[in-house]
Amino acid sequence: MDQPDTRQKLRELRASVAERDRVAIVLQDDPDPDAMSSAMALRTILGRNRQTTPFFSFKPVSRPENRTMVHLLEIAILPATTEALTAFDKIAMVDVQPAYFEGKLPRADIVIDHHPGYTPGAAPFEDVRVKYGATASIMTEYLVAAEEKISERLATALLYGIRTDSLALSRRITDDVLQALVHLYPVANLSMLRQIDRPELPQSFAKVLARVMRRLEFRDRLVTANLGRVDRDDLIVQVADFCLQFEGVEWVAVAGKLGSDLVIALRSYGTGRDNAGEAAKNLFGDIGSAGGHRNMAKAVIPLADWARREGSIRDGAIENRIRDLLAAEIAAESHP
Ligand SMILES: [Mn+2]
């Protein structure tokens, strides 16, 4: 199924859905830009709107850039349950396959994806192209084949989806991606793309930043900062990324209080044995949700649980405690 005739597939796709069908588009947990933009494209191709064809996911969008995308492009994703999905005549999925959901879907009718491992026959309509850099580039091909006018909003979403999935440094640009870019670039809103990449900081944050930077402590290769109360978690993430740029710094922990939680962003260069995801799990897994990758990780800890284990929730005390915990963890990781 590597080079299907997209015009033929388009006819099949449209024929697979009846006018009166209620269609749900289900995305992977914590949907990424490729999935969200592909869902928008599928809705357009089927001539549907958000009432007749809503999006669902079992876990909400969490990455700050992805949340900014959701906000700027006004993408609504409903919380999925098996029960809620049972009310739909057709279930479609993009950038994911039925097996991923481990039986939580009442049915599977449409699968469009680029991941390997698909079992043919899992859905009546299937188009899985593992050589493609993104599902969004498959969807762009459908839009072009359908001679659909691609709106600025849709082009911006697809371009961002393709970029996050396939244009990472050091990956080869595939032909499908190149073709999609030719169609999307002229239409997309590039200033909105920049906003998604680097969300604007509220002016009030300047004072927080000034206070934090004045007291910033470098201990060996570690920087720790506590922002105190913040009203967006991407502020914590942005400061963490910024602090990693200081000379000699290989580990960063930036904390902030968000609602009733303490959020801690961890960064590591990930050289040698360093692993931010492991550190987050080891240090905070027992009192909150904690994990991530080698280079970036996050812990979200209810303040009440932090207080139970650590005592004080004063900002200074939290910062000192995180610094001590992480310094010990780094030492343990490098001398196991
Ligand atoms: Mn993808």
Short mmCIF file of C-alpha atoms and ligand atoms in Angstrom, two decimals:
data_model
loop_
_atom_site.label_atom_id
_atom_site.label_comp_id
_atom_site.label_asym_id
_atom_site.label_seq_id
_atom_site.Cartn_x
_atom_site.Cartn_y
_atom_site.Cartn_z
CA MET A 1 0.00 0.00 0.00
CA ASP A 2 2.93 2.33 -0.50
CA GLN A 3 1.84 4.33 -3.50
CA PRO A 4 -1.93 4.21 -3.64
CA ASP A 5 -3.74 6.33 -6.17
CA THR A 6 -4.92 9.17 -3.95
CA ARG A 7 -7.82 10.14 -6.26
CA GLN A 8 -9.12 6.59 -6.12
CA LYS A 9 -8.67 6.50 -2.34
CA LEU A 10 -10.47 9.83 -2.07
CA ARG A 11 -13.53 8.41 -3.82
CA GLU A 12 -13.48 5.35 -1.55
CA LEU A 13 -13.07 7.51 1.53
CA ARG A 14 -16.02 9.73 0.70
CA ALA A 15 -18.16 6.74 -0.30
CA SER A 16 -17.44 5.06 3.05
CA VAL A 17 -19.42 7.70 4.93
CA ALA A 18 -23.15 8.28 4.42
CA GLU A 19 -24.67 11.73 4.59
CA ARG A 20 -26.56 10.97 7.81
CA ASP A 21 -23.65 9.20 9.58
CA ARG A 22 -22.32 10.70 12.76
CA VAL A 23 -18.55 10.43 12.49
CA ALA A 24 -16.04 10.67 15.35
CA ILE A 25 -12.36 11.29 14.64
CA VAL A 26 -10.23 9.74 17.38
CA LEU A 27 -6.65 10.85 18.01
CA GLN A 28 -3.82 9.31 20.02
CA ASP A 29 -3.39 10.19 23.72
CA ASP A 30 -2.03 13.71 24.19
CA PRO A 31 -2.54 14.49 20.47
CA ASP A 32 0.35 15.99 18.52
CA PRO A 33 0.24 18.57 15.72
CA ASP A 34 0.39 15.95 12.96
CA ALA A 35 -2.69 14.23 14.40
CA MET A 36 -4.67 17.41 15.05
CA SER A 37 -4.01 18.92 11.64
CA SER A 38 -4.78 15.61 9.92
CA ALA A 39 -8.11 15.45 11.74
CA MET A 40 -8.94 18.98 10.55
CA ALA A 41 -8.11 17.96 6.98
CA LEU A 42 -10.20 14.80 7.17
CA ARG A 43 -13.16 16.84 8.39
CA THR A 44 -12.76 19.20 5.43
CA ILE A 45 -12.44 16.33 2.96
CA LEU A 46 -15.62 14.74 4.30
CA GLY A 47 -17.40 18.11 4.10
CA ARG A 48 -18.15 18.04 7.81
CA ASN A 49 -18.10 20.50 10.71
CA ARG A 50 -17.32 20.24 14.41
CA GLN A 51 -20.93 19.34 15.26
CA THR A 52 -21.28 16.46 12.83
CA THR A 53 -17.67 15.25 13.14
CA PRO A 54 -16.09 16.05 16.51
CA PHE A 55 -12.53 15.12 17.54
CA PHE A 56 -11.84 12.90 20.55
CA SER A 57 -8.84 11.76 22.55
CA PHE A 58 -8.53 9.62 25.67
CA LYS A 59 -5.88 11.95 27.13
CA PRO A 60 -5.85 15.72 26.54
CA VAL A 61 -3.17 17.81 24.81
CA SER A 62 -0.42 18.64 27.29
CA ARG A 63 2.68 19.97 25.53
CA PRO A 64 2.77 23.78 25.79
CA GLU A 65 3.41 24.35 22.05
CA ASN A 66 0.58 21.98 21.20
CA ARG A 67 -1.73 23.75 23.62
CA THR A 68 -0.83 27.05 21.97
CA MET A 69 -1.70 25.48 18.61
CA VAL A 70 -5.06 24.31 20.00
CA HIS A 71 -5.74 27.78 21.34
CA LEU A 72 -4.65 29.81 18.29
CA LEU A 73 -6.33 27.53 15.76
CA GLU A 74 -9.40 26.95 17.96
CA ILE A 75 -9.25 23.18 17.83
CA ALA A 76 -11.81 21.45 20.05
CA ILE A 77 -10.99 17.93 21.26
CA LEU A 78 -13.56 16.15 23.40
CA PRO A 79 -12.61 13.63 26.11
CA ALA A 80 -13.10 10.14 24.69
CA THR A 81 -14.77 7.25 26.46
CA THR A 82 -15.87 3.96 24.95
CA GLU A 83 -19.40 4.89 25.89
CA ALA A 84 -19.30 8.33 24.24
CA LEU A 85 -17.92 6.78 21.04
CA THR A 86 -20.65 4.14 20.92
CA ALA A 87 -23.09 6.90 19.91
CA PHE A 88 -21.28 7.35 16.55
CA ASP A 89 -22.07 5.54 13.31
CA LYS A 90 -18.47 5.74 12.06
CA ILE A 91 -15.15 6.03 13.85
CA ALA A 92 -12.18 7.43 11.96
CA MET A 93 -8.61 7.79 13.16
CA VAL A 94 -5.63 9.66 11.79
CA ASP A 95 -1.93 9.29 12.69
CA VAL A 96 -2.84 6.26 14.82
CA GLN A 97 -4.16 2.72 14.34
CA PRO A 98 -6.93 0.67 16.04
CA ALA A 99 -4.47 -1.59 17.93
CA TYR A 100 -3.13 1.45 19.81
CA PHE A 101 -6.43 1.78 21.67
CA GLU A 102 -6.36 -1.77 23.06
CA GLY A 103 -10.04 -2.49 22.62
CA LYS A 104 -11.33 0.85 23.88
CA LEU A 105 -12.91 1.71 20.51
CA PRO A 106 -16.35 0.26 19.80
CA ARG A 107 -15.46 0.08 16.08
CA ALA A 108 -12.94 1.25 13.49
CA ASP A 109 -14.06 2.43 10.05
CA ILE A 110 -11.38 4.75 8.68
CA VAL A 111 -7.63 4.58 9.32
CA ILE A 112 -5.18 7.02 7.74
CA ASP A 113 -1.67 6.81 9.15
CA HIS A 114 2.05 6.66 8.44
CA HIS A 115 3.25 4.47 11.31
CA PRO A 116 4.53 0.95 10.67
CA GLY A 117 2.89 -2.14 12.14
CA TYR A 118 -0.60 -1.86 10.71
CA THR A 119 -2.50 -5.12 10.32
CA PRO A 120 -4.35 -4.91 6.98
CA GLY A 121 -8.08 -5.40 7.35
CA ALA A 122 -8.36 -3.67 10.74
CA ALA A 123 -10.73 -1.13 9.17
CA PRO A 124 -12.88 -1.10 6.01
CA PHE A 125 -11.13 2.06 4.80
CA GLU A 126 -7.37 2.02 5.31
CA ASP A 127 -4.56 4.11 3.91
CA VAL A 128 -1.28 3.56 5.71
CA ARG A 129 1.81 4.96 4.01
CA VAL A 130 4.86 4.18 6.08
CA LYS A 131 7.23 5.97 3.71
CA TYR A 132 5.51 9.29 4.40
CA GLY A 133 7.06 11.78 6.79
CA ALA A 134 3.72 12.77 8.30
CA THR A 135 0.04 11.92 8.16
CA ALA A 136 -0.46 15.61 7.39
CA SER A 137 1.37 15.16 4.08
CA ILE A 138 -0.97 12.27 3.17
CA MET A 139 -3.92 14.53 4.03
CA THR A 140 -2.49 17.37 1.95
CA GLU A 141 -2.38 14.97 -0.98
CA TYR A 142 -6.06 14.17 -0.44
CA LEU A 143 -6.95 17.88 -0.30
CA VAL A 144 -5.07 18.54 -3.53
CA ALA A 145 -6.67 15.52 -5.21
CA ALA A 146 -10.07 16.76 -4.04
CA GLU A 147 -9.31 20.23 -5.42
CA GLU A 148 -10.40 21.55 -2.03
CA LYS A 149 -9.55 25.15 -1.25
CA ILE A 150 -7.12 24.90 1.67
CA SER A 151 -7.96 27.63 4.20
CA GLU A 152 -5.24 29.64 5.93
CA ARG A 153 -6.13 27.95 9.22
CA LEU A 154 -5.91 24.45 7.75
CA ALA A 155 -2.67 25.18 5.86
CA THR A 156 -1.08 26.59 9.01
CA ALA A 157 -2.08 23.51 11.01
CA LEU A 158 -0.85 21.05 8.36
CA LEU A 159 2.43 22.88 7.88
CA TYR A 160 3.05 22.83 11.61
CA GLY A 161 2.06 19.16 11.79
CA ILE A 162 4.46 18.24 9.00
CA ARG A 163 7.22 20.29 10.49
CA THR A 164 7.01 18.77 13.95
CA ASP A 165 6.79 15.24 12.57
CA SER A 166 9.30 15.23 9.79
CA LEU A 167 11.45 18.31 9.56
CA ALA A 168 13.55 17.72 12.65
CA LEU A 169 17.20 18.41 11.98
CA SER A 170 19.13 15.55 10.47
CA ARG A 171 16.13 13.79 9.01
CA ARG A 172 15.91 13.53 5.28
CA ILE A 173 13.06 15.47 3.70
CA THR A 174 10.86 12.97 1.89
CA ASP A 175 9.21 13.71 -1.42
CA ASP A 176 5.68 13.69 0.03
CA VAL A 177 6.74 16.35 2.52
CA LEU A 178 8.32 18.48 -0.18
CA GLN A 179 5.17 18.25 -2.30
CA ALA A 180 2.95 19.18 0.65
CA LEU A 181 5.12 22.17 1.54
CA VAL A 182 4.74 23.52 -1.99
CA HIS A 183 0.97 23.61 -1.49
CA LEU A 184 0.89 24.77 2.12
CA TYR A 185 3.59 27.43 2.41
CA PRO A 186 1.92 30.04 0.20
CA VAL A 187 -1.34 29.76 2.16
CA ALA A 188 -0.17 29.29 5.75
CA ASN A 189 0.01 32.10 8.28
CA LEU A 190 3.71 32.21 9.08
CA SER A 191 3.45 34.70 11.92
CA MET A 192 0.99 32.37 13.62
CA LEU A 193 3.50 29.54 13.20
CA ARG A 194 6.11 31.65 14.97
CA GLN A 195 3.64 32.30 17.79
CA ILE A 196 3.04 28.58 18.21
CA ASP A 197 6.79 27.98 18.42
CA ARG A 198 7.47 30.67 20.92
CA PRO A 199 4.38 31.78 22.80
CA GLU A 200 4.34 35.45 23.84
CA LEU A 201 5.28 36.16 27.41
CA PRO A 202 2.83 38.22 29.46
CA GLN A 203 4.40 41.61 30.37
CA SER A 204 3.84 40.88 34.04
CA PHE A 205 6.25 37.97 33.67
CA ALA A 206 9.19 40.38 33.22
CA LYS A 207 9.19 41.11 36.97
CA VAL A 208 9.10 37.40 37.86
CA LEU A 209 11.98 36.77 35.48
CA ALA A 210 14.04 39.66 36.89
CA ARG A 211 13.63 38.34 40.44
CA VAL A 212 14.51 34.79 39.40
CA MET A 213 17.54 35.75 37.30
CA ARG A 214 19.01 37.92 40.07
CA ARG A 215 19.03 34.97 42.46
CA LEU A 216 19.94 32.28 39.94
CA GLU A 217 22.41 29.83 41.47
CA PHE A 218 24.79 27.68 39.49
CA ARG A 219 25.85 24.57 41.31
CA ASP A 220 28.37 22.53 39.32
CA ARG A 221 26.52 21.89 36.08
CA LEU A 222 23.06 22.38 37.59
CA VAL A 223 20.75 25.40 37.63
CA THR A 224 17.62 25.42 39.74
CA ALA A 225 14.96 28.10 39.83
CA ASN A 226 11.54 28.44 41.35
CA LEU A 227 9.23 30.97 39.70
CA GLY A 228 6.65 30.88 42.47
CA ARG A 229 3.08 31.27 41.35
CA VAL A 230 2.54 31.32 37.57
CA ASP A 231 -0.63 31.18 35.52
CA ARG A 232 0.66 29.24 32.51
CA ASP A 233 2.86 26.21 32.54
CA ASP A 234 4.67 27.14 29.33
CA LEU A 235 6.35 29.95 31.31
CA ILE A 236 8.08 27.27 33.38
CA VAL A 237 9.11 25.43 30.21
CA GLN A 238 10.45 28.56 28.53
CA VAL A 239 12.59 29.50 31.50
CA ALA A 240 13.93 25.94 31.69
CA ASP A 241 14.94 26.01 28.02
CA PHE A 242 16.53 29.43 28.48
CA CYS A 243 18.58 28.37 31.51
CA LEU A 244 20.03 25.42 29.63
CA GLN A 245 21.86 27.91 27.40
CA PHE A 246 24.23 29.12 30.12
CA GLU A 247 27.82 28.07 29.74
CA GLY A 248 28.67 24.92 31.68
CA VAL A 249 25.04 24.11 32.49
CA GLU A 250 23.96 20.55 31.71
CA TRP A 251 21.02 20.17 34.07
CA VAL A 252 18.12 22.54 34.73
CA ALA A 253 15.16 22.31 37.06
CA VAL A 254 12.56 25.07 36.96
CA ALA A 255 9.55 24.92 39.23
CA GLY A 256 6.36 26.93 39.53
CA LYS A 257 3.06 26.72 41.32
CA LEU A 258 0.17 26.32 38.93
CA GLY A 259 -3.26 26.09 40.54
CA SER A 260 -3.02 23.46 43.27
CA ASP A 261 0.04 21.78 41.72
CA LEU A 262 3.77 22.21 41.80
CA VAL A 263 5.08 21.83 38.24
CA ILE A 264 8.76 21.04 37.72
CA ALA A 265 10.39 21.10 34.28
CA LEU A 266 13.68 19.21 34.02
CA ARG A 267 16.23 19.59 31.25
CA SER A 268 19.38 17.67 30.59
CA TYR A 269 21.88 17.58 27.78
CA GLY A 270 21.62 13.85 28.06
CA THR A 271 25.29 13.11 27.65
CA GLY A 272 26.70 10.04 29.35
CA ARG A 273 24.26 8.57 31.82
CA ASP A 274 22.23 11.76 32.27
CA ASN A 275 18.55 11.14 31.81
CA ALA A 276 15.97 13.76 32.77
CA GLY A 277 13.02 11.36 32.42
CA GLU A 278 14.61 8.84 34.80
CA ALA A 279 15.50 11.58 37.27
CA ALA A 280 11.92 12.91 37.28
CA LYS A 281 10.52 9.43 37.90
CA ASN A 282 13.02 8.59 40.64
CA LEU A 283 12.60 11.86 42.49
CA PHE A 284 8.92 12.60 42.14
CA GLY A 285 7.17 9.49 40.81
CA ASP A 286 5.84 8.60 44.26
CA ILE A 287 4.07 11.93 44.84
CA GLY A 288 2.97 13.02 41.39
CA SER A 289 2.95 12.25 37.70
CA ALA A 290 6.55 12.34 36.52
CA GLY A 291 8.41 11.26 33.43
CA GLY A 292 9.66 12.25 30.02
CA HIS A 293 12.58 11.76 27.69
CA ARG A 294 16.33 11.81 28.10
CA ASN A 295 16.53 15.54 27.44
CA MET A 296 13.28 16.85 28.85
CA ALA A 297 10.95 15.73 31.58
CA LYS A 298 8.25 17.06 33.79
CA ALA A 299 6.70 16.39 37.15
CA VAL A 300 3.29 17.58 38.25
CA ILE A 301 2.87 17.22 41.99
CA PRO A 302 -0.18 18.24 44.01
CA LEU A 303 1.09 20.81 46.51
CA ALA A 304 -0.64 18.86 49.26
CA ASP A 305 1.46 15.79 48.42
CA TRP A 306 4.64 17.83 48.25
CA ALA A 307 3.82 19.21 51.72
CA ARG A 308 3.17 15.71 53.04
CA ARG A 309 6.60 14.45 51.91
CA GLU A 310 8.72 17.58 52.10
CA GLY A 311 7.06 19.81 54.68
CA SER A 312 7.28 23.42 53.56
CA ILE A 313 5.67 24.76 50.40
CA ARG A 314 7.38 28.14 50.77
CA ASP A 315 9.04 29.06 47.46
CA GLY A 316 12.56 29.35 48.89
CA ALA A 317 12.27 25.99 50.65
CA ILE A 318 10.94 24.29 47.52
CA GLU A 319 13.80 25.65 45.42
CA ASN A 320 16.47 24.51 47.89
CA ARG A 321 14.91 21.07 48.22
CA ILE A 322 14.70 20.54 44.46
CA ARG A 323 18.34 21.60 44.11
CA ASP A 324 19.48 19.14 46.79
CA LEU A 325 17.37 16.27 45.45
CA LEU A 326 18.52 16.76 41.89
CA ALA A 327 22.19 17.23 42.81
CA ALA A 328 22.10 13.92 44.67
CA GLU A 329 20.29 12.23 41.79
CA ILE A 330 22.81 13.49 39.23
CA ALA A 331 25.68 12.29 41.39
CA ALA A 332 24.00 8.88 41.72
CA GLU A 333 23.36 8.62 37.98
CA SER A 334 26.99 9.38 37.12
CA HIS A 335 28.41 6.99 39.75
CA PRO A 336 25.95 4.11 39.95
MN MN B 1 2.64 11.50 12.67
#
